[in-house]
XYZ file of C-alpha atoms in Angstrom:
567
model
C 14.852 316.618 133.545
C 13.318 315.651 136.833
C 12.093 312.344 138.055
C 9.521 312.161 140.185
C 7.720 308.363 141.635
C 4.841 307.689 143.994
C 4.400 304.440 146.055
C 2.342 302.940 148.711
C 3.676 301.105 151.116
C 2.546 299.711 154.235
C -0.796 302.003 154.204
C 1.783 305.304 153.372
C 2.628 307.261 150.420
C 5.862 308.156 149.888
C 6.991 310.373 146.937
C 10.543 310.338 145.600
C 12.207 313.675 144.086
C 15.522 312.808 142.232
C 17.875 314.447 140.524
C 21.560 314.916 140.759
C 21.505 317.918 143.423
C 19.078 316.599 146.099
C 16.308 313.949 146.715
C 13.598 313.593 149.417
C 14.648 314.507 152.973
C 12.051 312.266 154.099
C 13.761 309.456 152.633
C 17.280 310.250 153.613
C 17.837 307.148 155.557
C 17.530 305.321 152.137
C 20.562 307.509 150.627
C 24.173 305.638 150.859
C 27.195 306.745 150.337
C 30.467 304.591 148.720
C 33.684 305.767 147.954
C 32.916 306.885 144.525
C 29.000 306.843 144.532
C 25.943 308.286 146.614
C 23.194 305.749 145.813
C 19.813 305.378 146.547
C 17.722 302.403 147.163
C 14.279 301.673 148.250
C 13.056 298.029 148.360
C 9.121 297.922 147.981
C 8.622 294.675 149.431
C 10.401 291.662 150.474
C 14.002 290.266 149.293
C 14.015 286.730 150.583
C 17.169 285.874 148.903
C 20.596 286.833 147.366
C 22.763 284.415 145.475
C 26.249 283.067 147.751
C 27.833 285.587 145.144
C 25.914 288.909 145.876
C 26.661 288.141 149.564
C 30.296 287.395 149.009
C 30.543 290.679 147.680
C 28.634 292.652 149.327
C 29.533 291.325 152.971
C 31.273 294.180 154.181
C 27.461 295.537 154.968
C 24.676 293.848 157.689
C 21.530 295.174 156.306
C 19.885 294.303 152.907
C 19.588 298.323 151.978
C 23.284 298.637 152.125
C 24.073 295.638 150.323
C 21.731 296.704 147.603
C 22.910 299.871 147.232
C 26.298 298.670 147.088
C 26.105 296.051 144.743
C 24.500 298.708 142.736
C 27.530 301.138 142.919
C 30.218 298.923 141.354
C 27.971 297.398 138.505
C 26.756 293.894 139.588
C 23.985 292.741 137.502
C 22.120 292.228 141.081
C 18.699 291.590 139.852
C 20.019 287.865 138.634
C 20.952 287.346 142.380
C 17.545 288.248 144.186
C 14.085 286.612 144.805
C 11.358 288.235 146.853
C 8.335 289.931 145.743
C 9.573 293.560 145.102
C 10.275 296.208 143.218
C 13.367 298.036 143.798
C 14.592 301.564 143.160
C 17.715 302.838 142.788
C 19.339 305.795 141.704
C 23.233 306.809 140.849
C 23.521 310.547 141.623
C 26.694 310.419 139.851
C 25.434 309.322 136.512
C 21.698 310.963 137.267
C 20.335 307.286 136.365
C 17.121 305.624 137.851
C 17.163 302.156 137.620
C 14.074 299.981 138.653
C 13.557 295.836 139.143
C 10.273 293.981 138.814
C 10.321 290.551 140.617
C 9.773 287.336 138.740
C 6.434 287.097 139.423
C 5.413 290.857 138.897
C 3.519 290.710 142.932
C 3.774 294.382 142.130
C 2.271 297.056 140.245
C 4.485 299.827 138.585
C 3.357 302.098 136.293
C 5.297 305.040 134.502
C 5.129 308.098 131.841
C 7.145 310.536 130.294
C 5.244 313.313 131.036
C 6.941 317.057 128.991
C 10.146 315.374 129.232
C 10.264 314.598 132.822
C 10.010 310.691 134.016
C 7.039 309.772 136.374
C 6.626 306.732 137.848
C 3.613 304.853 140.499
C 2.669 301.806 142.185
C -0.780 303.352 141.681
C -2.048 304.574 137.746
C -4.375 307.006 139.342
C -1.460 309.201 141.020
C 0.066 309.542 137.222
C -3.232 310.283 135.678
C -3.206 313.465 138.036
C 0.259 314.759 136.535
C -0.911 314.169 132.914
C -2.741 317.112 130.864
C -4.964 314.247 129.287
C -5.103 310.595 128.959
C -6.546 308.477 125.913
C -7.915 305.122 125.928
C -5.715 302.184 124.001
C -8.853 300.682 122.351
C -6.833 297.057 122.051
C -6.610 296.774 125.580
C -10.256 297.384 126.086
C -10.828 294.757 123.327
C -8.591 292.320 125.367
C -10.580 292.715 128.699
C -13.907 292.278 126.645
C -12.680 289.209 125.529
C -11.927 287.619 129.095
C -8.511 287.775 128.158
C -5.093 289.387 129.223
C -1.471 290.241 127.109
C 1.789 290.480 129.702
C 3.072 293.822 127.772
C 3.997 297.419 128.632
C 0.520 298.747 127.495
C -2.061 300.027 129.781
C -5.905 300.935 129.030
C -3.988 304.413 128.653
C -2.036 305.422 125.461
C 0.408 307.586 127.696
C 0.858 305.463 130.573
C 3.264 302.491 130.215
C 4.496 299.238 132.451
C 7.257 297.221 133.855
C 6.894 293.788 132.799
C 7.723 291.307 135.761
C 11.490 289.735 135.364
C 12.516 293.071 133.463
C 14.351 296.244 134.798
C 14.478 299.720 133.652
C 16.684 302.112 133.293
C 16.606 305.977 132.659
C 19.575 307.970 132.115
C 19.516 311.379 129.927
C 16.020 311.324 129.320
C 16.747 307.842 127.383
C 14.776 304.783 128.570
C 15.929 300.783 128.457
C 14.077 297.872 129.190
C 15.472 294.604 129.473
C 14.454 291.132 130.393
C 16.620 289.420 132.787
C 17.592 285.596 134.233
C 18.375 284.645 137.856
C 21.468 283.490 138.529
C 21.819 279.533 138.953
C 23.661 280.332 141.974
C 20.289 280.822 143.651
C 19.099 277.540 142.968
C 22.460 275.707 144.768
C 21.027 274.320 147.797
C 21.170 270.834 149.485
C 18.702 268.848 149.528
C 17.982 265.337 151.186
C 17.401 261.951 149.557
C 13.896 262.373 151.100
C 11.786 264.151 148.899
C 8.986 265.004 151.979
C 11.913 266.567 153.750
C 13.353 268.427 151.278
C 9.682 270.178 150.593
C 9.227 271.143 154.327
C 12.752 272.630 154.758
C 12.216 274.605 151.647
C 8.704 275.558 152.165
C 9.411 276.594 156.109
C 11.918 278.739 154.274
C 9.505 280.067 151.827
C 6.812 281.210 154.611
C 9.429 282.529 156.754
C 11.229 284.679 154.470
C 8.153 286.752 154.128
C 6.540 287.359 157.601
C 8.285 289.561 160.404
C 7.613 288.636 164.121
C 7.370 291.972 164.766
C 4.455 293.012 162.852
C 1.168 291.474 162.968
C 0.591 288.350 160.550
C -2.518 287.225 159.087
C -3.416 283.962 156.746
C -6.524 283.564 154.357
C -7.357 280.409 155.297
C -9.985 278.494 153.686
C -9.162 274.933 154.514
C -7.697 274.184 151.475
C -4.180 272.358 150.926
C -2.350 275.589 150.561
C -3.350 277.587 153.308
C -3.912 275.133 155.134
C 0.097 274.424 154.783
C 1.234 277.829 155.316
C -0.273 277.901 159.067
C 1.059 274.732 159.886
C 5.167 276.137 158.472
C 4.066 278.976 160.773
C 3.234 276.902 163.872
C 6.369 274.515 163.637
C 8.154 277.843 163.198
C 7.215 279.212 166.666
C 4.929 281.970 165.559
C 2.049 282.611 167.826
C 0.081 285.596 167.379
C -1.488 284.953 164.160
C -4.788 284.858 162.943
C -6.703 283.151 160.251
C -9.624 284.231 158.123
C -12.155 282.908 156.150
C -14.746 283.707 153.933
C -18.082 281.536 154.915
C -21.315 280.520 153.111
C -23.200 279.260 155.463
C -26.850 280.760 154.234
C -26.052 278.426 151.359
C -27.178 274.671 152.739
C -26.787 273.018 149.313
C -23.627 273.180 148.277
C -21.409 270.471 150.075
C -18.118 271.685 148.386
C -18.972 275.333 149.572
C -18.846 274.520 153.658
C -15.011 274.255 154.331
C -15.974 274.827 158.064
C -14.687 271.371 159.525
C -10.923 271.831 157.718
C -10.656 275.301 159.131
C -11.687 274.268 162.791
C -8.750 271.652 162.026
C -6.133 274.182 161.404
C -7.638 275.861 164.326
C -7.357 273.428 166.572
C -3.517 272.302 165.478
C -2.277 275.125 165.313
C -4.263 277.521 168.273
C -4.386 280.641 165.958
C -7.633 282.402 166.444
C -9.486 282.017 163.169
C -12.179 284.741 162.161
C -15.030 283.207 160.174
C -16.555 286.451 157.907
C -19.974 285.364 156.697
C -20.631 286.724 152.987
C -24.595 286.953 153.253
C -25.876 289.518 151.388
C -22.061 290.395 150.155
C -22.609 292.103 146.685
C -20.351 291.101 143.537
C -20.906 293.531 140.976
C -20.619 296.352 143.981
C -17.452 295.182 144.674
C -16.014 295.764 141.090
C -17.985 298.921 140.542
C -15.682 300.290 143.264
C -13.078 299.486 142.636
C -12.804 299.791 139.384
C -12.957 303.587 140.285
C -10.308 302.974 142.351
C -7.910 301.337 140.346
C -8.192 303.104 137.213
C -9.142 300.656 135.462
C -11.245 297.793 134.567
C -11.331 294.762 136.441
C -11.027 291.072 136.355
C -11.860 289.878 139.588
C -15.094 287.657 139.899
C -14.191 287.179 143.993
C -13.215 290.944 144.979
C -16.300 291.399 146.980
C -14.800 288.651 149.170
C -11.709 289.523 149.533
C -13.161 292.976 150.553
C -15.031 291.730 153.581
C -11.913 289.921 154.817
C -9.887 293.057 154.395
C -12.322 294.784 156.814
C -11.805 292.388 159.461
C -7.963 292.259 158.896
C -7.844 296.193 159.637
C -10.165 295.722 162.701
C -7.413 293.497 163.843
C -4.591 295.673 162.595
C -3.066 292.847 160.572
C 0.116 294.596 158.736
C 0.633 291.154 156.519
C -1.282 288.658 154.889
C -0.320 285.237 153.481
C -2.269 283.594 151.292
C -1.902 279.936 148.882
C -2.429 281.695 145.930
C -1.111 279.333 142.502
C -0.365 276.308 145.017
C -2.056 274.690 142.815
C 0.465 275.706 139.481
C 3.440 275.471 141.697
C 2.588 272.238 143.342
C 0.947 270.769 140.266
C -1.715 268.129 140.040
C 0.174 266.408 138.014
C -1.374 265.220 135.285
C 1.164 265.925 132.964
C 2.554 262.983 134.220
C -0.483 261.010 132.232
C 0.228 262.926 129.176
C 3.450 261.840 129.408
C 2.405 257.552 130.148
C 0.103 258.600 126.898
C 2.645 259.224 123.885
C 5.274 257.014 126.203
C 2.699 253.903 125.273
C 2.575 253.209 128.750
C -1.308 253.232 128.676
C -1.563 250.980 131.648
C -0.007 252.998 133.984
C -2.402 255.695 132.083
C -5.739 253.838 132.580
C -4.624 252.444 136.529
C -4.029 256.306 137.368
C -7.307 257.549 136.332
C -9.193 254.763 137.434
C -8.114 255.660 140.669
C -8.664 259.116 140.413
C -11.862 258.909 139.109
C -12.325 256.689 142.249
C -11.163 259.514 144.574
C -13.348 261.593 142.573
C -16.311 259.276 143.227
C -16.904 259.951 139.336
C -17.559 257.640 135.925
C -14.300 256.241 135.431
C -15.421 255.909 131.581
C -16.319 259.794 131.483
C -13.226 260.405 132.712
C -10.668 257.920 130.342
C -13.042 259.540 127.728
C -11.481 262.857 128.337
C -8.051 262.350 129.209
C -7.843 260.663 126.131
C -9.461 263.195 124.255
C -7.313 266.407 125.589
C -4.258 264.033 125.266
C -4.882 263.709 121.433
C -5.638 267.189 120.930
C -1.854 268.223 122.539
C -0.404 265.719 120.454
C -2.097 267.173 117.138
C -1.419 271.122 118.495
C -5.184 271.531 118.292
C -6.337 273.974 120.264
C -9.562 276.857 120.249
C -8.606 280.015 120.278
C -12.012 281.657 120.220
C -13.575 282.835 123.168
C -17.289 282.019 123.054
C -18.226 283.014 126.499
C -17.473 286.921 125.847
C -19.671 290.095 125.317
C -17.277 291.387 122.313
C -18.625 291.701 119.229
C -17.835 288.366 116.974
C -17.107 290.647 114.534
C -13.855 291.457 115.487
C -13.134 287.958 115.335
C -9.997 287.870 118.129
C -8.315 285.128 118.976
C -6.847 284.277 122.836
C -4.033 285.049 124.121
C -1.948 281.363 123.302
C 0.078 281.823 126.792
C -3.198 282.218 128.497
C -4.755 278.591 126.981
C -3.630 275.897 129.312
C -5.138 271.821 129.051
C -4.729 269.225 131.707
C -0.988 268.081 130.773
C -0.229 271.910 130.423
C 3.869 271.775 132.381
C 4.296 273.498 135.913
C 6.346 275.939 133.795
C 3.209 276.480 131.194
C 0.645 276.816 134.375
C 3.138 279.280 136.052
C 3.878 281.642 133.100
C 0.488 282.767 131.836
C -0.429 285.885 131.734
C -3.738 285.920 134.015
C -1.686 285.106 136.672
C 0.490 287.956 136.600
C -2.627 290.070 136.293
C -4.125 288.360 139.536
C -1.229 289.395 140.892
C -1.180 292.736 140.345
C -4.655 292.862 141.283
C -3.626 291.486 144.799
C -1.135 294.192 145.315
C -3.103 296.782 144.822
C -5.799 295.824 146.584
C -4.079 295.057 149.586
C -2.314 297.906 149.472
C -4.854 300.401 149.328
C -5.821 299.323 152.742
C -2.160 299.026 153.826
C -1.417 295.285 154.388
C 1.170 293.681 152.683
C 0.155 290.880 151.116
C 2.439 287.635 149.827
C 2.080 284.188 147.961
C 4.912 282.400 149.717
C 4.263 279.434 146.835
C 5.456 282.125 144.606
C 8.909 281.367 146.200
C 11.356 280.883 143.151
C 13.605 277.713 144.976
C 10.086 276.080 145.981
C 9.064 276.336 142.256
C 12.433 274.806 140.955
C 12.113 272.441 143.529
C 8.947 271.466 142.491
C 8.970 271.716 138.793
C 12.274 268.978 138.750
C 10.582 266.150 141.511
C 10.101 263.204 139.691
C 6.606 262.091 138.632
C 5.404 259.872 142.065
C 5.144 262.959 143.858
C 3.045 264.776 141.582
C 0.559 262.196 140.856
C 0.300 258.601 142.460
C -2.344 256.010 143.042
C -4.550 258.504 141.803
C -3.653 261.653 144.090
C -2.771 264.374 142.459
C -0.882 267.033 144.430
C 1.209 264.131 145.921
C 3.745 265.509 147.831
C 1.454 268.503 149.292
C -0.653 265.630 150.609
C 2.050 263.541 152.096
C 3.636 266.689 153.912
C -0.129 267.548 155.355
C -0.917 263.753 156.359
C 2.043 264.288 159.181
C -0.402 267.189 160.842
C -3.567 266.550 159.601
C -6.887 263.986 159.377
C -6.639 261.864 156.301
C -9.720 263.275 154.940
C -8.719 266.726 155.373
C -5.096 265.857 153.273
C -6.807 264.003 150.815
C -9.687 266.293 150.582
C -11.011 267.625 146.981
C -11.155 271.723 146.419
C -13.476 273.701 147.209
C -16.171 275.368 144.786
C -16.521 279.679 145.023
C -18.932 279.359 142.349
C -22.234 278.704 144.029
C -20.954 281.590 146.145
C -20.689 284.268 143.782
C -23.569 283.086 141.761
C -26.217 282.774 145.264
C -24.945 286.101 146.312
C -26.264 288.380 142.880
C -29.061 290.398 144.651
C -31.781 292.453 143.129
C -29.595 294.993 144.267
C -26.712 293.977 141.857
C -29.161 293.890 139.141
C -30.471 297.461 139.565
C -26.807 298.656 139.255
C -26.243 296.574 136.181
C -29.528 298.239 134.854
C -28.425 301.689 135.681
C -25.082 300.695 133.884
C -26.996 299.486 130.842
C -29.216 302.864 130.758
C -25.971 305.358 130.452
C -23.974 302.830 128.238
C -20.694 304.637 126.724
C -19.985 305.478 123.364
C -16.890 304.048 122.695
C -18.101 300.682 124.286
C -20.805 300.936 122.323
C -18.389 300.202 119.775
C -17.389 296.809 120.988
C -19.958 295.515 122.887
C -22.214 292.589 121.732
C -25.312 294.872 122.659
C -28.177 291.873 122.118
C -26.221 289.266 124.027
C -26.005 291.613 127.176
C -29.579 292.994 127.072
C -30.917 289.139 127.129
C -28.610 288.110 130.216
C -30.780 291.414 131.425
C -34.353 290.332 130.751
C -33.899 286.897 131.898
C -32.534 288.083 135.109
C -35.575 290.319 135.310
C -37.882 286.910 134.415
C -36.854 285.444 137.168
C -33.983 282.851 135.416
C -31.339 281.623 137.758
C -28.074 283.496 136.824
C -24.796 281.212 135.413
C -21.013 281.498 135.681
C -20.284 283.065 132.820
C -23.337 285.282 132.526
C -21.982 286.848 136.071
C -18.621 287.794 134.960
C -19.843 289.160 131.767
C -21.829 291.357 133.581
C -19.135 292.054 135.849
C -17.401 292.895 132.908
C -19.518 295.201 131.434
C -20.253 296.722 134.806
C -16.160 297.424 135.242
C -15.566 298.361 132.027
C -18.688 301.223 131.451
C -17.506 302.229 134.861
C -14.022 303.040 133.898
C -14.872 304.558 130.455
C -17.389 306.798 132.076
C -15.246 307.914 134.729
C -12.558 309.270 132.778
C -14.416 310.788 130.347
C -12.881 308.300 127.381
């Protein structure tokens, strides 16, 4: 039995050889030795935290390596007294046993196969597909993407390749593999916190942003304006960080669009904070391109309408030889908008505290405050009665297969923070992240991903969620310190008109191209008529929509991928 893994990390490739005789001599430095164990441990990624516990035990030892590995060597169920975003390997010579832990929040891709009886395992699908004789496509999984949807399970779009759920950790001893879910520790969640709610958020949320940066590598944010990254460069500036720049992605050969131009809140941060911020203009930026490549990079098909931007940054971040990123992805689940708080005024028959608060917010909105009551109450009746659609009308899979969403993936306005946080998109999005940062070599983290700034958040009581009609309450009242009032009480942007201005003639020719070489098997599943209609229409001259975009995007990915390995 031998096990062999591949991983990227930090722009390298590092391959692991382990058995009970020897392992890499590259990676030597990661081998430690214990009394009555030689362990070894390699953290992809970034522990922020151990539990008072795992540091009471494992204090003999300065550096996080050791106390990994030792923790590891007498037994301790470690992986309930971590956060970070990581995986981590580790392997007992003495018993010949690999273990492996998936973060929380799954911010990384692992992949693995038994492959003749030896165990294989990659932070990238397209290194395993090279060790195996032949791989064969898992027609559900293709049915899934299809569908706009996404199932958090150990299936890939290959029968003989498998995954590491997030919050799980594997084990593989004599050629017999375990999987098991695990629970952090409360012990992680025992910190104090002040009477003052505001204060409490910025000590924790310093924390969060610091525990992932390191002054001595060079540290990048994607900064669009927004709340959230707007937030993480200020917790970088009051934390003494200089060298740091910020990036955008810019629409400025779009002049109709008011909720496009986030120029004036960037020049903000810009000018509080004195981090040079790099505007990267997306005229003429291509969105189907974008997926066709990578798609062929990955291995896979592709959910990921905004790639093409995130690619242009990416160039400019390796011009300036950023080695992180930080970015707000999910602020908006962890710091929620808070409208379950009117869900729960609703069936609490407190409907005066339920019309005041979306009066308001229909007033911040400068929107029908009638339109709005109309729906709130509407969505709040449907919770109560369960009733929900499961059917995805927007998708280019045949109705005759008749599937229904993914029920963790269907969220309404009153869905919890806890609902928002666990659905399975958003560990996809994730993973997405990771390896596309990674193929370029930048490390990339969502410090709002943090799990004590979650559990912080998820347990405030209702005023700072929603109040007087804000939504996001205690985000706002942290940025109000730093910030214009307009620019803390702004409303979010829109990517949409972006993505939609931005399909070329160019992206239609490679659609057509796509459509003239269709494959077989998605011949199968495709709905055929409802694609070649979004076709002719384009050619006519019709404006493109939303949904029409990603379904081409969709198609464009998934042809890609079927055609490229021959499935």
């Amino acid at each position: 039995m031998k096990i062999f893994g591949s991983i990227k990390d930090s722009g390298k490739e590092f391959d692991f050889y382990l058995n009970q005789n020897s392992g890499n001599s590259a990676l030597e430095d990661n081998v430690h030795f214990f009394p009555d164990s030689k362990i070894f441990v390699y953290i992809d990624g970034i522990v922020s935290k151990l539990s008072k516990k795992a540091n009471e035990l494992s204090s003999s030892f300065e550096s996080i390596n050791k106390k990994i590995a030792y923790l590891h060597s007498i037994d301790f169920n470690l992986e309930s007294h971590i956060t970070g975003s990581f995986n981590i390997f580790l392997y007992n010579y003495s018993r010949n046993e690999l273990k492996i832990i998936r973060d929380i929040r799954g911010t990384r891709s692992l992949f693995y196969a038994d492959n003749d009886g030896d165990f294989i395992f990659s932070s990238d699908q397209g290194s395993l597909i090279k060790k195996i004789p032949k791989v064969s496509l898992n027609e559900e999984k293709l049915m899934e993407f299809l569908n706009w949807d996404y199932k958090l399970d150990q299936e890939t779009y290959f029968k003989e390749i498998f995954r590491i759920d997030p919050n799980n950790y594997l084990i593989y001893r004599n050629k017999v593999l375990k999987i098991k879910k695990y629970q952090l520790s409360n012990d992680l969640f025992n910190i104090s916190e002040s009477k003052d709610y505001i204060e409490s958020f910025k000590k924790i949320f310093y924390e969060a942003v610091i525990k992932l940066t390191n002054r001595d590598k060079r540290i990048g944010v994607m900064m669009s304006g927004g709340l959230d990254s707007s937030a993480i460069a200020i917790a970088l500036k009051k934390n003494n960080f200089t060298d740091v720049r910020t990036y955008s992605a810019n629409f400025n050969h779009i002049t109709n669009s008011d909720k496009l131009d986030e120029t004036i809140y960037q020049k903000n941060i810009a000018d509080l904070t004195s981090f040079k911020h790099s505007f990267v203009e997306m005229k003429d930026k291509s969105p189907i391109k974008s997926i066709q490549k990578f798609t062929k990079i990955f291995c896979k098909p592709i959910l990921f309408p905004n790639i093409y931007l995130f690619e242009e940054i990416i160039k400019k971040l390796k011009k300036d030889n950023i080695e992180i990123i930080l970015d707000g992805n999910d602020g908006d689940n962890t710091i929620s908008h808070g409208f379950e708080v009117l869900y729960h005024y609703f069936i609490k028959f407190q409907f005066i505290k339920f019309i005041k608060e979306i009066y308001l917010y229909a007033g911040h909105k400068n929107t029908s405050f009638l339109h709005l009551l109309r729906i709130f109450t509407t969505q709040a009746i449907k919770k109560l009665l369960n009733i929900r659609d499961q059917k995805n009308k927007n998708s280019i899979l045949k109705k005759s297969f008749n599937i229904e969403k993914n029920p963790k993936n269907i969220t309404s306005f009153f869905s919890s923070h806890e609902k928002k946080l666990s659905i399975d998109l958003l560990y996809l999005s994730n993973e997405y992240r990771n390896e596309l940062f990674k193929h370029f070599g930048i490390e990339n983290f969502s410090p709002f991903y943090d799990e004590i700034l979650i559990n912080f958040c998820t347990k405030m009581p209702y005023e700072n969620k929603l109040q007087n009609g804000h939504t996001r309450k205690i985000l706002r009242d942290f940025l109000i310190e730093f910030l214009p009032e307009d620019h803390a009480y702004r409303d979010k942007s829109e990517l949409t008109p972006g993505l939609i201005t931005n399909f070329m003639n160019h992206d239609l020719s490679i659609v057509t191209s796509e459509f003239k070489k269709i494959n077989k098997t998605l011949l199968k599943f495709i709905d055929l008529e409802k694609l070649r209609d979004i076709i002719l229409n384009l050619k006519n001259g019709k404006r493109i929509e939303e949904q029409e975009l990603i379904d081409l995007q969709i198609f464009v990915s998934a042809n890609t991928f079927l055609n490229q390995h021959n499935l």
